[in-house]
Short mmCIF file of C-alpha atoms in Angstrom, two decimals:
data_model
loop_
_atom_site.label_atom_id
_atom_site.label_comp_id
_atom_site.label_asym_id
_atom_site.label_seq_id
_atom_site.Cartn_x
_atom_site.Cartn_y
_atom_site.Cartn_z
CA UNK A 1 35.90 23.84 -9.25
CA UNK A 2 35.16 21.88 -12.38
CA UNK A 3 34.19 18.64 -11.44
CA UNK A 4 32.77 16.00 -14.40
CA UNK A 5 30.08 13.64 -14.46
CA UNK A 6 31.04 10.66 -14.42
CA UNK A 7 28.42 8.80 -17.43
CA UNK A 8 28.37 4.90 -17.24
CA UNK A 9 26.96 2.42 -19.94
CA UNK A 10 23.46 2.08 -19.68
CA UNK A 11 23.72 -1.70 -18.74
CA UNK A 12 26.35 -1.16 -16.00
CA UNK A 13 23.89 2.21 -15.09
CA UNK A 14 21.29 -0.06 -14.30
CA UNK A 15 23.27 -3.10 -12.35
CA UNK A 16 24.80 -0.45 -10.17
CA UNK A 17 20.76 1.31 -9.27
CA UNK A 18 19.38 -2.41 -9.30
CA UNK A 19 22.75 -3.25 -6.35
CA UNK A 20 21.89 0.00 -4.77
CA UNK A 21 18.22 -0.80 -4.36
CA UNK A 22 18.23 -3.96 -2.32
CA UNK A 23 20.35 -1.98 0.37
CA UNK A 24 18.74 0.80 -0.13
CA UNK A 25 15.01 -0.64 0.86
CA UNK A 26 16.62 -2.39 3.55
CA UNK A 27 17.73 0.83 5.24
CA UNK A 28 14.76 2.77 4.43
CA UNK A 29 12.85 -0.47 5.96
CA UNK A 30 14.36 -0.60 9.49
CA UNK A 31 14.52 3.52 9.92
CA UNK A 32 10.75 3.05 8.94
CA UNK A 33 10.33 0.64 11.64
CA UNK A 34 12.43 2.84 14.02
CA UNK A 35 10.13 5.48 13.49
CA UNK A 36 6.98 4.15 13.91
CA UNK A 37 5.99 0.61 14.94
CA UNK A 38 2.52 0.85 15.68
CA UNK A 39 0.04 0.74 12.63
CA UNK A 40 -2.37 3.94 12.78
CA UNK A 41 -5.80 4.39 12.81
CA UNK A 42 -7.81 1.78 14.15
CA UNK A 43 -4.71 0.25 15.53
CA UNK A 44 -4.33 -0.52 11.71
CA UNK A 45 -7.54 -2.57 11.54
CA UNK A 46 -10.51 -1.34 9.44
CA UNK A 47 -12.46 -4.26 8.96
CA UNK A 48 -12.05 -4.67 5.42
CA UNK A 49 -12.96 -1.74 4.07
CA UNK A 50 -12.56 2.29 4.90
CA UNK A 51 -15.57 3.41 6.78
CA UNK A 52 -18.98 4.10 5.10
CA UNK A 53 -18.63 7.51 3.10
CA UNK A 54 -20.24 10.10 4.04
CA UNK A 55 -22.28 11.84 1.71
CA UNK A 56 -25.01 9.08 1.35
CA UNK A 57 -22.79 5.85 0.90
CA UNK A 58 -21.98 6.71 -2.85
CA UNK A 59 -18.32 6.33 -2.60
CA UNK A 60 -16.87 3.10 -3.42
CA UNK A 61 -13.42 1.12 -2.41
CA UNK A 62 -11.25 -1.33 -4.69
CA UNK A 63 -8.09 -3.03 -3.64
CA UNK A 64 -5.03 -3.68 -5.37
CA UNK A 65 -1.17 -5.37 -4.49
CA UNK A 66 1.34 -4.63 -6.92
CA UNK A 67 4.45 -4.78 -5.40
CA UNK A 68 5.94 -2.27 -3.16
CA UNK A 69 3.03 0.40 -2.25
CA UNK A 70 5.04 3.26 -2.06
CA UNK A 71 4.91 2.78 -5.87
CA UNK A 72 1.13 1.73 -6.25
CA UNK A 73 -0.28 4.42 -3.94
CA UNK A 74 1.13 7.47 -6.06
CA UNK A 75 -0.90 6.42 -9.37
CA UNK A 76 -4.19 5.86 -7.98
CA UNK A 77 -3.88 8.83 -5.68
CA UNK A 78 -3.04 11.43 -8.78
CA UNK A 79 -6.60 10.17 -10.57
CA UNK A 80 -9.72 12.40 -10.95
CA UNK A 81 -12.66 10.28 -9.21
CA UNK A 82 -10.00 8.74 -6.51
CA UNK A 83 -11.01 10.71 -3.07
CA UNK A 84 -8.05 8.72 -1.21
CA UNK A 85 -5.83 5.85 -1.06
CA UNK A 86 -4.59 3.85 2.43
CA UNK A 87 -1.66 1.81 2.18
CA UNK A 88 -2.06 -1.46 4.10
CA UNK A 89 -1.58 -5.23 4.08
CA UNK A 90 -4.29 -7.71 3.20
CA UNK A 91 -4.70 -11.36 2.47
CA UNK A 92 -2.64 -12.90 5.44
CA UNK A 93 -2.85 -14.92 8.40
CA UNK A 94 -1.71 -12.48 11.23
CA UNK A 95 -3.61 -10.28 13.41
CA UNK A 96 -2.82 -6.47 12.96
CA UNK A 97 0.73 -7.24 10.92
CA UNK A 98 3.27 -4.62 11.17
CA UNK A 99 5.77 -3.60 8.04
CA UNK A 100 8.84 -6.10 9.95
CA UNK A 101 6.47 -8.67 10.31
CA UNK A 102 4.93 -8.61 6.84
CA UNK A 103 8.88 -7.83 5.05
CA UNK A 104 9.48 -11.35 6.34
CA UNK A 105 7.35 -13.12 4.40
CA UNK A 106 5.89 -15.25 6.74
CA UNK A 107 2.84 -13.63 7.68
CA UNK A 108 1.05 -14.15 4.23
CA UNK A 109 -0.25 -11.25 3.68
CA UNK A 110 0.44 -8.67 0.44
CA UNK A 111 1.32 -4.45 0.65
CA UNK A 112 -1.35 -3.45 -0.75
CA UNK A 113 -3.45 -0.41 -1.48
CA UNK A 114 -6.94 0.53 -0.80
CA UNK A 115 -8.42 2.58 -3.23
CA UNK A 116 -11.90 5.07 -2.42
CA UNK A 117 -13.25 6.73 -5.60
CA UNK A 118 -16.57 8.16 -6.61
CA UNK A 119 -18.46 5.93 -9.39
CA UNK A 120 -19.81 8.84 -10.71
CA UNK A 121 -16.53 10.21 -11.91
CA UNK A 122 -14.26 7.22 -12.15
CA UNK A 123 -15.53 3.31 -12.87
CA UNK A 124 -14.22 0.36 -12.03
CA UNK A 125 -12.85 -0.82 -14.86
CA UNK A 126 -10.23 2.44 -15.11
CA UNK A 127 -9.20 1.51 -11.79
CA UNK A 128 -7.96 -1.79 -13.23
CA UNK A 129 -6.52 -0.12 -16.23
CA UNK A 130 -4.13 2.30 -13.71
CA UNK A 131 -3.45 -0.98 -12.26
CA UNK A 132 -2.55 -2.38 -15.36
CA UNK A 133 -0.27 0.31 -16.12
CA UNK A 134 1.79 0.28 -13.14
CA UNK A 135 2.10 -3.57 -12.75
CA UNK A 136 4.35 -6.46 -14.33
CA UNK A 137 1.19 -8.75 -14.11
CA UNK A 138 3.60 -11.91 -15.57
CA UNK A 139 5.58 -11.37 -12.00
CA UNK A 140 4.56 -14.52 -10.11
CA UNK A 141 7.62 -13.71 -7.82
CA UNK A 142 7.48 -10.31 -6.85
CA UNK A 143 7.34 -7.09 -8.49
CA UNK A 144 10.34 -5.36 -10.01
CA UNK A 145 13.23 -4.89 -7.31
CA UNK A 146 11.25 -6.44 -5.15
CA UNK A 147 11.57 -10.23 -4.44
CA UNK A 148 8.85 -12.19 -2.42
CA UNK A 149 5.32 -13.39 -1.82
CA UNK A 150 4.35 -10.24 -0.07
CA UNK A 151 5.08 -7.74 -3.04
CA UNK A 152 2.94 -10.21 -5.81
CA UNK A 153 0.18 -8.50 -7.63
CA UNK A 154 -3.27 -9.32 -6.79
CA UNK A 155 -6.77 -7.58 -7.56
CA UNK A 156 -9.24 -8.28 -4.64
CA UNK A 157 -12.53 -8.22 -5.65
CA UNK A 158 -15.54 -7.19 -3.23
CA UNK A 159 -18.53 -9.19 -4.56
CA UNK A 160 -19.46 -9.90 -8.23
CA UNK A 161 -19.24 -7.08 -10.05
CA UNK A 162 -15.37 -6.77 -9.14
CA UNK A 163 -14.81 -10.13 -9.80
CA UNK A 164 -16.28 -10.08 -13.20
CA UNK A 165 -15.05 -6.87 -14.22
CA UNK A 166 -11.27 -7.76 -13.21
CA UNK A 167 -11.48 -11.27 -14.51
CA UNK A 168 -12.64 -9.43 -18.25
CA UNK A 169 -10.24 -6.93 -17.92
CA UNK A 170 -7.37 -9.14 -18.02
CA UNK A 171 -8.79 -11.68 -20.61
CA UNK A 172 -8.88 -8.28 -22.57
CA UNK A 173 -5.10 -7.53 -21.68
CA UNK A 174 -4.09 -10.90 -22.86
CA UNK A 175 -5.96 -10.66 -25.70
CA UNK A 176 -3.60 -7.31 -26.40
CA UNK A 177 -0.32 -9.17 -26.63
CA UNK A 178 1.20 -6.96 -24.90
CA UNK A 179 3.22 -9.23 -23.18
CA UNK A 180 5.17 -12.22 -24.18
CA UNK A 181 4.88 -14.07 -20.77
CA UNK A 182 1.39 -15.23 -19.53
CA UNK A 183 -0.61 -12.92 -16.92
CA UNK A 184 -0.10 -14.26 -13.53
CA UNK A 185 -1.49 -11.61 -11.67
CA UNK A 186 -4.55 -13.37 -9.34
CA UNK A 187 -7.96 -12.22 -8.79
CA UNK A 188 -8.88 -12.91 -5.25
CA UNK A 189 -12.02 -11.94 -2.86
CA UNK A 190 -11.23 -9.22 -0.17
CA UNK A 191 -9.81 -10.05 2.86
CA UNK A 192 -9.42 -8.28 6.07
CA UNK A 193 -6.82 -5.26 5.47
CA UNK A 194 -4.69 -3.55 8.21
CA UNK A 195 -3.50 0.08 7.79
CA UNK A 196 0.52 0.59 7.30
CA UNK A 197 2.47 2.42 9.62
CA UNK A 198 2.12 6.45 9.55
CA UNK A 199 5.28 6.94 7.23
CA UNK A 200 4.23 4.34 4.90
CA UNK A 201 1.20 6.38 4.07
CA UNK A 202 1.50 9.23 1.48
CA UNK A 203 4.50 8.03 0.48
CA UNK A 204 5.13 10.15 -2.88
CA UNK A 205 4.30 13.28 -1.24
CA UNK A 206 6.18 12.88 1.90
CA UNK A 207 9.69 11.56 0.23
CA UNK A 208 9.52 12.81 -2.90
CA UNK A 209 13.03 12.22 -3.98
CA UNK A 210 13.23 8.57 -2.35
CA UNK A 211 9.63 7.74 -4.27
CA UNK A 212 11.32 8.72 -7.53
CA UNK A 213 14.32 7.13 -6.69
CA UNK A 214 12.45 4.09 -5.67
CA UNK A 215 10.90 3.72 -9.10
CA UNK A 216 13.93 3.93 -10.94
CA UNK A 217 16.51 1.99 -9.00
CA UNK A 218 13.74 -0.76 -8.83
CA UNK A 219 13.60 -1.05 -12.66
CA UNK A 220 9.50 -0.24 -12.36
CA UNK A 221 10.12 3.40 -14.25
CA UNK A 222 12.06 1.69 -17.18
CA UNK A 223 9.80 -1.14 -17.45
CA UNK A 224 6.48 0.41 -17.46
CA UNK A 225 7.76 3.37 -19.93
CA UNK A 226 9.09 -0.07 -22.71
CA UNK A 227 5.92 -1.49 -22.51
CA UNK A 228 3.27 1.26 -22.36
CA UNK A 229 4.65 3.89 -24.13
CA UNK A 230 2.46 7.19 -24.71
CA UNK A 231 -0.53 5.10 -23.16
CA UNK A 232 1.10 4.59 -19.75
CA UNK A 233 -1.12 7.38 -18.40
CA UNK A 234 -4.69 6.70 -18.01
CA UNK A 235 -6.60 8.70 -20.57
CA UNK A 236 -8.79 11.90 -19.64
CA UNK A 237 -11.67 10.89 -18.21
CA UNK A 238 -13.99 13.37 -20.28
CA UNK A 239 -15.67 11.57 -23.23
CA UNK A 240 -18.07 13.19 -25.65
CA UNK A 241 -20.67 10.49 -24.89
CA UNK A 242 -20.78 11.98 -21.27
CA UNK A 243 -22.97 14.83 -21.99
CA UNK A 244 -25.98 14.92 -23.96
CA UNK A 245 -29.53 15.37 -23.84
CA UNK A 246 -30.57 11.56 -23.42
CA UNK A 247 -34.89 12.59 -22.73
CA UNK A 248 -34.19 13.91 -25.95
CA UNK A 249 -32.59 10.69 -27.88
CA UNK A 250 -35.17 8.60 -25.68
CA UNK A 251 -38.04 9.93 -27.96
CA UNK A 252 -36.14 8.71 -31.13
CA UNK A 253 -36.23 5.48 -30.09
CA UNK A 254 -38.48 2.07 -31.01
CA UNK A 255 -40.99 0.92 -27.92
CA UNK A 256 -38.58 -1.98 -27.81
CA UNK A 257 -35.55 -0.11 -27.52
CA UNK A 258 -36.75 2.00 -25.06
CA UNK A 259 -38.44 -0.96 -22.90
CA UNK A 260 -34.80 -2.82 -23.65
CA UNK A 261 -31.96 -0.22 -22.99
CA UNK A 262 -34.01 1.27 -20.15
CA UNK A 263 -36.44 -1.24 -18.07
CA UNK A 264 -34.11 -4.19 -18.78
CA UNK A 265 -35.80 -6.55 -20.89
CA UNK A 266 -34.31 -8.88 -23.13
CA UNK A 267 -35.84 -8.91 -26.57
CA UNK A 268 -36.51 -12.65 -28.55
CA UNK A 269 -34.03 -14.55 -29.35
CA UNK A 270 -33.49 -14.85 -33.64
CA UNK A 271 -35.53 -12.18 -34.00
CA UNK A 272 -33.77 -8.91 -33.72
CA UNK A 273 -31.09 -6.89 -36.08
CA UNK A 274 -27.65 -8.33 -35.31
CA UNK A 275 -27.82 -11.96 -33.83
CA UNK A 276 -26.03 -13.23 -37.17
CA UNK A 277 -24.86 -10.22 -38.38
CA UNK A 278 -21.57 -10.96 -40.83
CA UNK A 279 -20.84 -7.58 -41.99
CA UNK A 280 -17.59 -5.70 -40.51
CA UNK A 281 -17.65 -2.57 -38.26
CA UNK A 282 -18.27 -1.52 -34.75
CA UNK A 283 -21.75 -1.64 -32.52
CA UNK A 284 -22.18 1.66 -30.71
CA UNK A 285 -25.07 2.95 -27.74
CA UNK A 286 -27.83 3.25 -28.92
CA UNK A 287 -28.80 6.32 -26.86
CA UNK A 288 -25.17 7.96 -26.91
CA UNK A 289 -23.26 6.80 -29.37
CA UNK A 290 -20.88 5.39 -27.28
CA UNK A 291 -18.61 2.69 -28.91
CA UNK A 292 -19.01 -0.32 -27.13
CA UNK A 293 -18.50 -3.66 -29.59
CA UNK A 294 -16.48 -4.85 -32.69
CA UNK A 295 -17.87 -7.42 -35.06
CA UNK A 296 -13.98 -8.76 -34.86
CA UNK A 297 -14.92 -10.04 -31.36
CA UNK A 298 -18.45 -11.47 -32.45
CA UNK A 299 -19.34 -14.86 -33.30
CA UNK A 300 -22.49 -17.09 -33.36
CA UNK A 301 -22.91 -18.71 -29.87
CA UNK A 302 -26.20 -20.41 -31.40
CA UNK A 303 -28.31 -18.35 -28.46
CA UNK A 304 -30.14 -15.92 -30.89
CA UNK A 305 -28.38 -12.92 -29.94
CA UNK A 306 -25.57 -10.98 -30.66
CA UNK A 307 -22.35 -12.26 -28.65
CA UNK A 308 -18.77 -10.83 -28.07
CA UNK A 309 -15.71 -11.95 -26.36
CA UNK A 310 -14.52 -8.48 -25.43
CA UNK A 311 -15.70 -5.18 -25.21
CA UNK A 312 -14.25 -2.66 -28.12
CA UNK A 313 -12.71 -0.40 -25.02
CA UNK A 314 -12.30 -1.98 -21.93
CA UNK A 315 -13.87 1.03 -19.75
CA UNK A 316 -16.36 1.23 -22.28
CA UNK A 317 -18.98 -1.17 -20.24
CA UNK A 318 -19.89 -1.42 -16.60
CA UNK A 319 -21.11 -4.48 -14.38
CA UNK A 320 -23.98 -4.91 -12.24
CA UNK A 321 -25.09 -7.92 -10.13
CA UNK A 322 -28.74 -8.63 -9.88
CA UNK A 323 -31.03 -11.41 -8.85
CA UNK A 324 -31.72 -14.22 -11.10
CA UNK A 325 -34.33 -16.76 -11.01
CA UNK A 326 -32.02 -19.35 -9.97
CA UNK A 327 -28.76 -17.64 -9.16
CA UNK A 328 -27.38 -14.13 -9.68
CA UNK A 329 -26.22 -12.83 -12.88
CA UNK A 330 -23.87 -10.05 -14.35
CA UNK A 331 -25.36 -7.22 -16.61
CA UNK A 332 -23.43 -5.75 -18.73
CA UNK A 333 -24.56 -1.86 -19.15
CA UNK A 334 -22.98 1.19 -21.20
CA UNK A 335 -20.69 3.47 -19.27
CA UNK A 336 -22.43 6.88 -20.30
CA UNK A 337 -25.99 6.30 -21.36
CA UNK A 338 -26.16 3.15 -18.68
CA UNK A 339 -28.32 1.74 -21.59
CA UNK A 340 -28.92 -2.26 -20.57
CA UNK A 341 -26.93 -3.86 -22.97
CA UNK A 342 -27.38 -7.95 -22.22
CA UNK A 343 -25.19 -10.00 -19.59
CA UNK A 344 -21.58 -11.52 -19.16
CA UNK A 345 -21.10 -15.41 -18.92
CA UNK A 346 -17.82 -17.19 -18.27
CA UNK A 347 -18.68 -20.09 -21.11
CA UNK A 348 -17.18 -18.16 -24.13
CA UNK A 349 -14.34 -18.93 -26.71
CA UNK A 350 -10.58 -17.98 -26.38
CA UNK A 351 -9.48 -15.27 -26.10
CA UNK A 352 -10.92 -14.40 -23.22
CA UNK A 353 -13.63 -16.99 -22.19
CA UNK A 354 -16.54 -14.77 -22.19
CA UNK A 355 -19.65 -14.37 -23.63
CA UNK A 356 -21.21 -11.11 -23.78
CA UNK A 357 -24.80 -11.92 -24.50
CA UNK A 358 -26.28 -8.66 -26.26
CA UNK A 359 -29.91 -6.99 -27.39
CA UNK A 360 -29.78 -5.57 -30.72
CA UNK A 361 -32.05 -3.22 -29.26
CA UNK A 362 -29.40 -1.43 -27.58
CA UNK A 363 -26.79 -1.33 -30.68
CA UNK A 364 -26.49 1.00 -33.56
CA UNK A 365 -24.03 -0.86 -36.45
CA UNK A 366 -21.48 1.54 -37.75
CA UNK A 367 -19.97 -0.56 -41.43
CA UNK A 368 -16.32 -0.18 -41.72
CA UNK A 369 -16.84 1.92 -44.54
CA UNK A 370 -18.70 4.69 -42.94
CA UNK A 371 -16.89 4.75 -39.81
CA UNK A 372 -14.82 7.84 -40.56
CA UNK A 373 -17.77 9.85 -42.11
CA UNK A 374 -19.88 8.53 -38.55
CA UNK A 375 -17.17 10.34 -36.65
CA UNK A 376 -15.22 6.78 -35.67
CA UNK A 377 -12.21 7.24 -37.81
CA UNK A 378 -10.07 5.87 -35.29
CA UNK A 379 -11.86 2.49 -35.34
CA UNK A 380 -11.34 1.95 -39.32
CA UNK A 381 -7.55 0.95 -38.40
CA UNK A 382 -9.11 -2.07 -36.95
CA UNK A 383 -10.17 -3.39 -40.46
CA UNK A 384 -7.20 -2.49 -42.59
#
């Protein structure tokens, strides 16, 4: 039997999937229920956090809501570094929620997604780029097909660190232009999470077919492919700064470098290489090589050292809360080398609002001009 496809206009294609969706999730919603209406594990309570890991407490746990978390769940989960992911719901009023209760919108809380990954082989920082990637972050009503105050996006933070590296990673998204609409997407501190129900967990490996359909009736697919492009997916996490032989580079180094980019000290203030450096190009690790700054993001914050609003990658830093004299404060470190680069204040200009307070010690300036012949080609686009 020769039976034809029937092929409708794009625009009517997608009224009819976004028509089909709303039923759709409703269905999908009560047989959910039907099936399981207890949350699992510790009757869906886990204090916050997964428990302690294992192999000497190294693993680490982030948060996330962005919209439904059949969607978020499958993007975290498929990342080197990311040793599991637990659907849940977090940031509401009521005691062990279940999927009914939280669909309503009346319990406050968000589907979310609680994300354990080794630090070792995955920072931070690409965490919130995945997020990025699979999030309309200038939502402040929902996400996609998905209408209501439980499917926002929201980054919870777990102390300082977090906070600091999520609130920078989005000054640096804005900064991108990406998108025309302001980022509405809030940063918030943890808050106790519950577990979903069994069938909620595992989603995209369970029900394939309805994950995929899910993502494409929804409008997320279409969406996410127009405004990332080629960089939707997170880049390899290999780098060539990762490996090399850094007792080696150590004994190329000054005293001062050394006693800067490895036993934290700050060196003077007006008295080192780049604190009014005017000259264009990039600043790189000392130790590794690794680019870290661009003198497009510099400017004189009258301190005496070298200050940025934005990192020249944004995984190309980490953050580390230590004890100050008189309060705590964020360092700002490289990713490979872990050389002690300077700290992070919130008193900087727009873009972002930040100040990244640096050591010349820990930089190597690449000109514009040499930047190809340096092997960072890539970065002479930025001065064209």
């Amino acid at each position: 039997m020769n039976v034809k496809r029937i092929v409708l206009p794009v625009g009517l294609m997608a009224v009819v999937l976004f028509a089909a969706y709303g039923s759709y999730h409703k269905h999908d919603t009560a047989e959910a229920n039907g099936m399981n209406g207890k949350p699992n594990g510790m009757n869906g309570k886990t204090n916050g956090f997964l428990e302690p890991a294992t192999d000497g407490g190294n693993l680490k746990t982030a948060v996330f809501a962005g919209g439904c978390f059949w969607s978020v769940e499958g993007p975290f989960e498929k990342l080197d570094g990311v040793v599991g992911v637990v659907t849940g719901y977090t940031g509401g009023h009521t005691t062990d929620p279940t999927y009914e209760q939280v669909s309503t919108g009346n319990t406050g809380h968000f589907e979310a997604v609680q994300v354990r990954y080794d630090p070792a082989r995955i920072s931070y920082s690409q965490l919130l780029q995945a997020f990025w990637r699979n999030t309309d972050p200038t939502d402040a009503e929902g996400q996609f097909g998905d209408r209501g105050t439980e499917y926002r996006s929201v980054i919870f933070y777990d102390g300082q660190e977090q906070q600091t590296a999520a609130e920078a990673s989005k000054a640096a998204l804005a900064a991108q232009g990406k998108f025309e609409k302001p980022l509405v997407t809030k940063i918030l501190p943890v808050a106790e999470f519950y577990e979903a129900e069994d069938v909620h967990q595992d989603f995209f490996r369970t029900h394939p077919a309805d994950y995929a359909y899910n993502d494409a009736a929804s409008g997320r697919e279409a969406f996410l492919d127009r405004v990332w492009g080629e960089d939707k997916e997170l880049k390899a996490l290999e780098s060539p700064y990762a490996n090399f032989d850094k007792a080696e580079r150590l004994k190329s180094l000054t005293k001062l470098q050394v006693d800067v980019t490895q036993h934290d000290r700050d060196e003077p203030p007006f008295q080192n290489a780049y604190w009014n450096n005017a000259e264009a190009g990039i600043y790189v690790d000392i130790v590794s090589g690794e680019p870290l700054f661009s003198s497009k993001d510099q400017y004189d914050a009258g301190t005496g050292w070298a200050s940025f609003t934005r990192p020249l990658e944004p995984g190309s830093v980490v953050y580390r809360e230590v004890g100050g004299f008189f309060s705590d404060e964020i360092q700002v470190r490289s990713r490979y080398a872990d050389s002690f680069l300077g700290h992070v204040f919130e008193d900087g200009p727009e873009p972002t609002g930040l100040r990244y307070c640096t050591n010349s010690a820990s930089l190597r300036f690449i000109p514009k001009d040499e930047l190809a012949q340096s092997g960072y080609g890539k970065y002479a686009r930025l001065f064209q």
